[in-house]
Amino acid sequence: MSSEEIKWEVKSDYIHALAQKGIRQDNRKTDEYRKIQITPNYIPHAPGSALVKIGATQVLVGVSMGVGTPYPDSQASGVLMTGCELVPMASPSFESGPPRPPAIELARVVDRGIRESNSIDFDKLCITEGEAVWMVMIDLHILDYAGNLFDAAELASIAALYNTKMPKYEDGKVIREETSGKLPLLKKPIECTFVKIGNMIMLDPMLEEEKSLDARITLATTEDSSLCAAQKGGNGSFTEKEIMDTFDIAVEKGKDLRKLI
Amino acid sequence: MSSEEIKWEVKSDYIHALAQKGIRQDNRKTDEYRKIQITPNYIPHAPGSALVKIGATQVLVGVSMGVGTPYPDSQASGVLMTGCELVPMASPSFESGPPRPPAIELARVVDRGIRESNSIDFDKLCITEGEAVWMVMIDLHILDYAGNLFDAAELASIAALYNTKMPKYEDGKVIREETSGKLPLLKKPIECTFVKIGNMIMLDPMLEEEKSLDARITLATTEDSSLCAAQKGGNGSFTEKEIMDTFDIAVEKGKDLRKLI
Amino acid sequence: MSSEEIKWEVKSDYIHALAQKGIRQDNRKTDEYRKIQITPNYIPHAPGSALVKIGATQVLVGVSMGVGTPYPDSQASGVLMTGCELVPMASPSFESGPPRPPAIELARVVDRGIRESNSIDFDKLCITEGEAVWMVMIDLHILDYAGNLFDAAELASIAALYNTKMPKYEDGKVIREETSGKLPLLKKPIECTFVKIGNMIMLDPMLEEEKSLDARITLATTEDSSLCAAQKGGNGSFTEKEIMDTFDIAVEKGKDLRKLI
Amino acid sequence: MKNPGIELFKDGKRLDGRKVDELRPIKIEAGVLERADGSAYLEWGANKVLVAVYGPKECLPRHLSDPYKAVLTYRYNMAPFSVDDRKRPGPDRRSTEISKISAEALEKVVLLEQFPNSMIKVFCEVLQADAGTRCASLTAASVALADAGIPMRDLVASCAAGKAGGEVILDLGKKEDNFGEADVPIAITPHDEEIVLFQMDGALSKEEFQKAVSLAKQGCKTIHEIQKAALKKRFEQVKPPIKAVKTEIKKSEVSK
Amino acid sequence: MKNPGIELFKDGKRLDGRKVDELRPIKIEAGVLERADGSAYLEWGANKVLVAVYGPKECLPRHLSDPYKAVLTYRYNMAPFSVDDRKRPGPDRRSTEISKISAEALEKVVLLEQFPNSMIKVFCEVLQADAGTRCASLTAASVALADAGIPMRDLVASCAAGKAGGEVILDLGKKEDNFGEADVPIAITPHDEEIVLFQMDGALSKEEFQKAVSLAKQGCKTIHEIQKAALKKRFEQVKPPIKAVKTEIKKSEVSK
Amino acid sequence: MKNPGIELFKDGKRLDGRKVDELRPIKIEAGVLERADGSAYLEWGANKVLVAVYGPKECLPRHLSDPYKAVLTYRYNMAPFSVDDRKRPGPDRRSTEISKISAEALEKVVLLEQFPNSMIKVFCEVLQADAGTRCASLTAASVALADAGIPMRDLVASCAAGKAGGEVILDLGKKEDNFGEADVPIAITPHDEEIVLFQMDGALSKEEFQKAVSLAKQGCKTIHEIQKAALKKRFEQVKPPIKAVKTEIKKSEVSK
């Protein structure tokens, strides 16, 4: 066992002990976010981008625009692709190389939140039916991992989409120097992630809480208070009631966060 | 050395001792197959498929049909591709990941049996010369590895080809819901695999015999009693006479097995 | 520590001790090459090729010609690609698998020498602007690694380019059996590589010197005595003056080597 | 979830004639493979899934082993011919995600702490796919684990509910999955009804969501009965003769 | 280096108004990341580079460790959105080469021999690229190493000179890089002016080459002042409170 | 094997003037590389093959080592420029298969049991390909193994026979291989005529097959003579001076 692992074991005992008393290491309420900072257009050269900090967690998202062929089953719709690199700078436990399961899960949950909420107006991204459509490529770049990547990545993605400029497209070529307007958007899905430690369920886990979790749940909701994506993680479980309770909090917090974008 | 390896070493000594007395662990004759069961059309959603059991060995083969461009040196012929995954469920020694040498050898020997015998009427698979031809994709899926994958995989492939339905092709598109007839076939190549243990040569090795082999030989023959493909394996050797003897058995057994399809 | 590593440590001490006295293991002068042998057209079936030996180092370079689409930013120019395999036969320390950093550095430095000197007349390699251009593919095949791969590989590449025959191109097809003339070439860039051991700087390092180096510098010069590419390696350093001194030697040696091609 | 224009109900019934709270036919057989330590074959509608379990055995490579408990790995894989357009062999992003959350669900029930430094491997092969394959695989996997004799707190039963054609329905079929409004796959531990796997995508109001989760839980309970029946049948079987030979050889090892 | 037809000078000034020996604006901030042991953020013209340093820590996998000194790894990486045409994630041949020569430059200054069997990892992320990213990364990396408290003989300062529009100039901008005649990126150890990184491509006579190297060295010295200022500012800062908590826990470990 | 319409015989002779039982010209040279422990260069018709042998040395990674014998690895590789259409570097399915069966053939003759926990590596590079490269590589490989001084029971000699233009012939040329009816590459241990490598594809009656195997065996015997001559010549050579230096250093190690 490495000293790193021993350290986390000790921390985890401490977090569990606190949870039994109903308190969090930084004295936050169970439904309270850490300080959130959004810097839209952080990469001005990119069509869209945003840097989001939740506490010490930092996620940078860039949106690239390309033109490609549509999927065979939706010939008149644009294409969304969401990639994620857990860049090794962000944590001593991240490694170089192809995305591993946690990075893939993160990218897919963020992608589902955007896709299933119809956040992007894909029909308006068709250039020539069956031949050419716009491809929206979201890249999640995790810079500093201090817990709750899901919410930071989704928030940064939505913020980045909401400042994305469409390049011009003329004579079969993308002209990156010129802009043809904003990306057509319909909704702002907001993800809220909770962890369960012992019997306590808390919003926006910091790193120490994530390392100590029994189970994790992420709920993405839209303006009309409906659920558009959800994902449970961890080897613990939730009761039906617990899930319904997090739903209500997610809808409320979603309203607050939506205003920040 | 792991307990698994010790177990196989002991078993191998036992099999060798039996072979010296001219007997096999399950009392089969040297030119006798274990019980063979063929279930054609096991995957009804696929164009072609078959499940073959030889003793406890189970191989599932699926045939997919696609349309692609022909090879530059045979512009008017269809294309055959044979892939193999030694799915890790089939044996504690198989691993996830890209195909390793034994899987590649298996796929290539099965492929050669089919290709070299002109089993498939490739000329009839041309749609537009130089532009579009049918691609026949055979996937060998090994489910339970109890010896003699070569014969089981070839038998399952031939059985699968013989129940393959061609999808319709209209206006440059494959219509998978409709069928345009059977795959055009010419021959039924049958593979027979023998192992040599000490001086004994035996057909259809079970797992214990395969793990104890000195050398292995596979011969594929066709209806006209001619050889279309062969492959020797293992770090032992055969004499010229031994190879000629296996040839005769392979022709005889081929006649029996061919009737099963 | 392996016996191999101990051997090299002892050798390195020896080389360093010699360098302090200003001498090299094989008594060469600091600006002297080992014996150089060039065999052009070593692979007569290939469009271009050359085998170069510098001392015991052997590098075989083959040039392949293909037709492809031009880069978007140079629609009327041919394309150069330089690949390198440190084939495992060439040294006990080379391994099978994708190219590692030293192979990539080697290929890129050779490529830069050719590309930046405008050695190839890329404009004459355009077939149809924006659609079809000739692709020159240089493959560096390292056969025996006894030091100074950079100079051997560059020399072999230039020698191979200078005997490259262009295949015919008719009706959108490459006809490999027929030749349409020589590859259009403009210049012969020559690389000279020096190593610094202690305070001694010497040209054309043999293997023992390379394993003992503090720093390495490669300079590629052209007919007009100008520099077209350079690369420093190793965890030591050079003074500005040392670099200027190697420049002068590189120009002189370049003139000699250029005559060999 | 994009073409709500397609008719998914006819005369008040679903396309395949089912009621809104009705499962497709399910068949489970345990102990179907020779080499694996445990196995199960499952048919669920037109889904065909085969699961093998190996272990507990030594964890290799060793640096992955855990001194406190067994490591459980789960491989969800679709055979190339299991879907209409041939799937390229090997894991993709979708199968990687399914494998991850399925492993987490099983970790809740398998008594991993009894086998420190060991590894338990679950391999699921989807042979024919027809919507609901992650639930089918997980359901079969817990039967295969029991067949392998691996100690568990409970089985895991999995099933999806969702919304299609405006209705909240149980166990979406292929067209309901493709053209419906939402999908909610869950898995529970039947005895205490805790939710161990949970995903959702689409669009659901709170009321619909509650109804879907409740329906899916009911489905899981029905499936649990089928799981138990399959295991009961398996344990009544006589072991095949070849297994007996295996055991003998093991004995001779011990006597060495 | 292929289109000398494009105008790179207007009224005796460069496209962005600079003089031939003038650097673009540079801003460095040390200590910007929570998890890393050291970090630095650098803006240089429109380049944005972030560097994290981890270590010295145990070298894993162990067979890569060196009994005489720490192993230093360097990863230069461009974010997919850092360039106009989205870059596929992961290392390519260019970034592999840059990583190799940058590591070699830092090996000259880091006191690796003080940490046998250890590993020091440097991760550079180019977030926005605008010509000169290898120099920007290396410059930021040596600040991040210092921020991590890793003992060094000197900093490494890096800068390019080159030739564009017929003139030898300092610190090429994007168009000067794309349409100029030559690029000479170097790095020096400022105290003894030794050259630790050196590359060149294009076409330069000896006189031009001498002028370019000399100009680049001057640029490095200016950059060294900015590096020192950033570190001074960092060491004047109060450590953030969360770091304090970290330390406490470390203490409790020691007392066990 | 698909175009029997092409003429493969002219005036009773083969396209290159050979008789049906005649080999192409073969030239073997042993000891051609500096770094390898053993090496051989072979020309066979227009085939050019280079083989290097390293070992026996410590088997790395160690988990691949065998406590009873050396592990022999064989890499058959075609240089990108060895064929008309440039071959992508790296192993493909064909080369993987050839490497596997060639290793198995050599395992029969190399005294692997003398070097437990060791590794012997054989690297074959096809520099120019002209039909029959697997036989050429294996033939050269056993010479390189002998050049490395690795103890062997016998050499391995390899050669193909086949059928083209209706005739059973020895050592198929490129057109005979492409447009012929069958190919039977074999390898034997010359002293006892045991067959250690054997493949066949195409279509042969039993009579033709017997004739082909018999012919190929004869070819192998001729090749064996060429192998022996190459080794004889090699052992008569004086070792080059650099090798002597190597030996000295090895001695000094021993005396430490």
mmCIF file of N, CA and C in Angstrom, chain C residues 108-150:
data_model
loop_
_atom_site.group_PDB
_atom_site.id
_atom_site.type_symbol
_atom_site.label_atom_id
_atom_site.label_comp_id
_atom_site.label_asym_id
_atom_site.label_seq_id
_atom_site.Cartn_x
_atom_site.Cartn_y
_atom_site.Cartn_z
ATOM 1 N N ARG C 108 11.904 12.795 -38.161
ATOM 2 C CA ARG C 108 11.538 14.196 -38.334
ATOM 3 C C ARG C 108 12.736 15.064 -38.699
ATOM 4 N N VAL C 109 13.907 14.734 -38.163
ATOM 5 C CA VAL C 109 15.095 15.530 -38.498
ATOM 6 C C VAL C 109 15.513 15.262 -39.947
ATOM 7 N N VAL C 110 15.451 13.992 -40.367
ATOM 8 C CA VAL C 110 15.752 13.669 -41.768
ATOM 9 C C VAL C 110 14.743 14.371 -42.682
ATOM 10 N N ASP C 111 13.477 14.292 -42.310
ATOM 11 C CA ASP C 111 12.410 14.906 -43.090
ATOM 12 C C ASP C 111 12.635 16.412 -43.220
ATOM 13 N N ARG C 112 12.991 17.062 -42.114
ATOM 14 C CA ARG C 112 13.202 18.516 -42.151
ATOM 15 C C ARG C 112 14.364 18.895 -43.043
ATOM 16 N N GLY C 113 15.432 18.085 -42.988
ATOM 17 C CA GLY C 113 16.574 18.377 -43.850
ATOM 18 C C GLY C 113 16.161 18.414 -45.313
ATOM 19 N N ILE C 114 15.336 17.453 -45.715
ATOM 20 C CA ILE C 114 14.898 17.363 -47.112
ATOM 21 C C ILE C 114 13.869 18.443 -47.430
ATOM 22 N N ARG C 115 12.909 18.604 -46.559
ATOM 23 C CA ARG C 115 11.803 19.520 -46.797
ATOM 24 C C ARG C 115 12.258 20.979 -46.795
ATOM 25 N N GLU C 116 13.047 21.364 -45.787
ATOM 26 C CA GLU C 116 13.387 22.779 -45.618
ATOM 27 C C GLU C 116 14.421 23.242 -46.640
ATOM 28 N N SER C 117 15.191 22.285 -47.182
ATOM 29 C CA SER C 117 16.162 22.664 -48.212
ATOM 30 C C SER C 117 15.518 22.741 -49.584
ATOM 31 N N ASN C 118 14.201 22.441 -49.660
ATOM 32 C CA ASN C 118 13.536 22.330 -50.963
ATOM 33 C C ASN C 118 14.297 21.364 -51.872
ATOM 34 N N SER C 119 14.743 20.287 -51.288
ATOM 35 C CA SER C 119 15.469 19.261 -52.026
ATOM 36 C C SER C 119 14.619 18.683 -53.153
ATOM 37 N N ILE C 120 13.346 18.473 -52.855
ATOM 38 C CA ILE C 120 12.417 17.943 -53.866
ATOM 39 C C ILE C 120 11.666 19.115 -54.483
ATOM 40 N N ASP C 121 11.500 19.090 -55.796
ATOM 41 C CA ASP C 121 10.764 20.164 -56.475
ATOM 42 C C ASP C 121 9.271 19.844 -56.400
ATOM 43 N N PHE C 122 8.680 20.203 -55.248
ATOM 44 C CA PHE C 122 7.315 19.779 -54.970
ATOM 45 C C PHE C 122 6.308 20.302 -55.999
ATOM 46 N N ASP C 123 6.568 21.460 -56.573
ATOM 47 C CA ASP C 123 5.611 22.027 -57.526
ATOM 48 C C ASP C 123 5.465 21.141 -58.761
ATOM 49 N N LYS C 124 6.553 20.452 -59.126
ATOM 50 C CA LYS C 124 6.475 19.574 -60.304
ATOM 51 C C LYS C 124 5.763 18.260 -59.987
ATOM 52 N N LEU C 125 5.409 18.045 -58.721
ATOM 53 C CA LEU C 125 4.743 16.794 -58.341
ATOM 54 C C LEU C 125 3.222 16.947 -58.310
ATOM 55 N N CYS C 126 2.734 18.083 -58.814
ATOM 56 C CA CYS C 126 1.292 18.281 -58.871
ATOM 57 C C CYS C 126 0.752 17.631 -60.139
ATOM 58 N N ILE C 127 -0.287 16.841 -60.022
ATOM 59 C CA ILE C 127 -0.910 16.229 -61.198
ATOM 60 C C ILE C 127 -2.135 17.064 -61.580
ATOM 61 N N THR C 128 -3.093 17.206 -60.653
ATOM 62 C CA THR C 128 -4.238 18.080 -60.872
ATOM 63 C C THR C 128 -4.418 18.915 -59.614
ATOM 64 N N GLU C 129 -4.323 20.216 -59.737
ATOM 65 C CA GLU C 129 -4.341 21.086 -58.570
ATOM 66 C C GLU C 129 -5.551 20.808 -57.672
ATOM 67 N N GLY C 130 -5.286 20.665 -56.406
ATOM 68 C CA GLY C 130 -6.352 20.461 -55.426
ATOM 69 C C GLY C 130 -6.904 19.056 -55.396
ATOM 70 N N GLU C 131 -6.507 18.228 -56.346
ATOM 71 C CA GLU C 131 -7.100 16.886 -56.416
ATOM 72 C C GLU C 131 -6.094 15.755 -56.304
ATOM 73 N N ALA C 132 -5.101 15.779 -57.188
ATOM 74 C CA ALA C 132 -4.160 14.658 -57.202
ATOM 75 C C ALA C 132 -2.725 15.162 -57.271
ATOM 76 N N VAL C 133 -1.906 14.716 -56.351
ATOM 77 C CA VAL C 133 -0.479 15.063 -56.374
ATOM 78 C C VAL C 133 0.324 13.801 -56.057
ATOM 79 N N TRP C 134 1.588 13.804 -56.455
ATOM 80 C CA TRP C 134 2.459 12.696 -56.102
ATOM 81 C C TRP C 134 2.812 12.763 -54.621
ATOM 82 N N MET C 135 2.855 11.592 -54.003
ATOM 83 C CA MET C 135 3.294 11.478 -52.623
ATOM 84 C C MET C 135 4.608 10.707 -52.610
ATOM 85 N N VAL C 136 5.619 11.330 -52.036
ATOM 86 C CA VAL C 136 6.924 10.688 -51.920
ATOM 87 C C VAL C 136 7.031 10.142 -50.505
ATOM 88 N N MET C 137 7.127 8.819 -50.383
ATOM 89 C CA MET C 137 7.190 8.210 -49.058
ATOM 90 C C MET C 137 8.570 7.607 -48.830
ATOM 91 N N ILE C 138 9.273 8.172 -47.865
ATOM 92 C CA ILE C 138 10.617 7.698 -47.535
ATOM 93 C C ILE C 138 10.521 6.813 -46.305
ATOM 94 N N ASP C 139 10.999 5.599 -46.403
ATOM 95 C CA ASP C 139 11.031 4.718 -45.234
ATOM 96 C C ASP C 139 12.471 4.428 -44.835
ATOM 97 N N LEU C 140 12.807 4.838 -43.607
ATOM 98 C CA LEU C 140 14.144 4.582 -43.065
ATOM 99 C C LEU C 140 14.123 3.223 -42.371
ATOM 100 N N HIS C 141 14.948 2.320 -42.822
ATOM 101 C CA HIS C 141 14.983 0.978 -42.257
ATOM 102 C C HIS C 141 16.377 0.784 -41.656
ATOM 103 N N ILE C 142 16.469 0.839 -40.348
ATOM 104 C CA ILE C 142 17.768 0.762 -39.674
ATOM 105 C C ILE C 142 18.141 -0.710 -39.501
ATOM 106 N N LEU C 143 19.210 -1.131 -40.119
ATOM 107 C CA LEU C 143 19.569 -2.557 -40.088
ATOM 108 C C LEU C 143 20.604 -2.884 -39.019
ATOM 109 N N ASP C 144 21.564 -1.996 -38.812
ATOM 110 C CA ASP C 144 22.632 -2.273 -37.840
ATOM 111 C C ASP C 144 22.999 -0.936 -37.210
ATOM 112 N N TYR C 145 22.845 -0.851 -35.909
ATOM 113 C CA TYR C 145 23.014 0.425 -35.227
ATOM 114 C C TYR C 145 24.357 0.470 -34.495
ATOM 115 N N ALA C 146 25.332 1.110 -35.148
ATOM 116 C CA ALA C 146 26.645 1.271 -34.539
ATOM 117 C C ALA C 146 27.011 2.754 -34.467
ATOM 118 N N GLY C 147 25.978 3.592 -34.220
ATOM 119 C CA GLY C 147 26.221 5.020 -34.017
ATOM 120 C C GLY C 147 25.923 5.867 -35.236
ATOM 121 N N ASN C 148 25.505 7.135 -34.975
ATOM 122 C CA ASN C 148 25.270 8.147 -36.005
ATOM 123 C C ASN C 148 24.233 7.756 -37.052
ATOM 124 N N LEU C 149 23.044 7.424 -36.579
ATOM 125 C CA LEU C 149 21.958 7.104 -37.495
ATOM 126 C C LEU C 149 21.514 8.318 -38.291
ATOM 127 N N PHE C 150 21.590 9.502 -37.671
ATOM 128 C CA PHE C 150 21.105 10.712 -38.347
ATOM 129 C C PHE C 150 21.801 10.895 -39.703
#
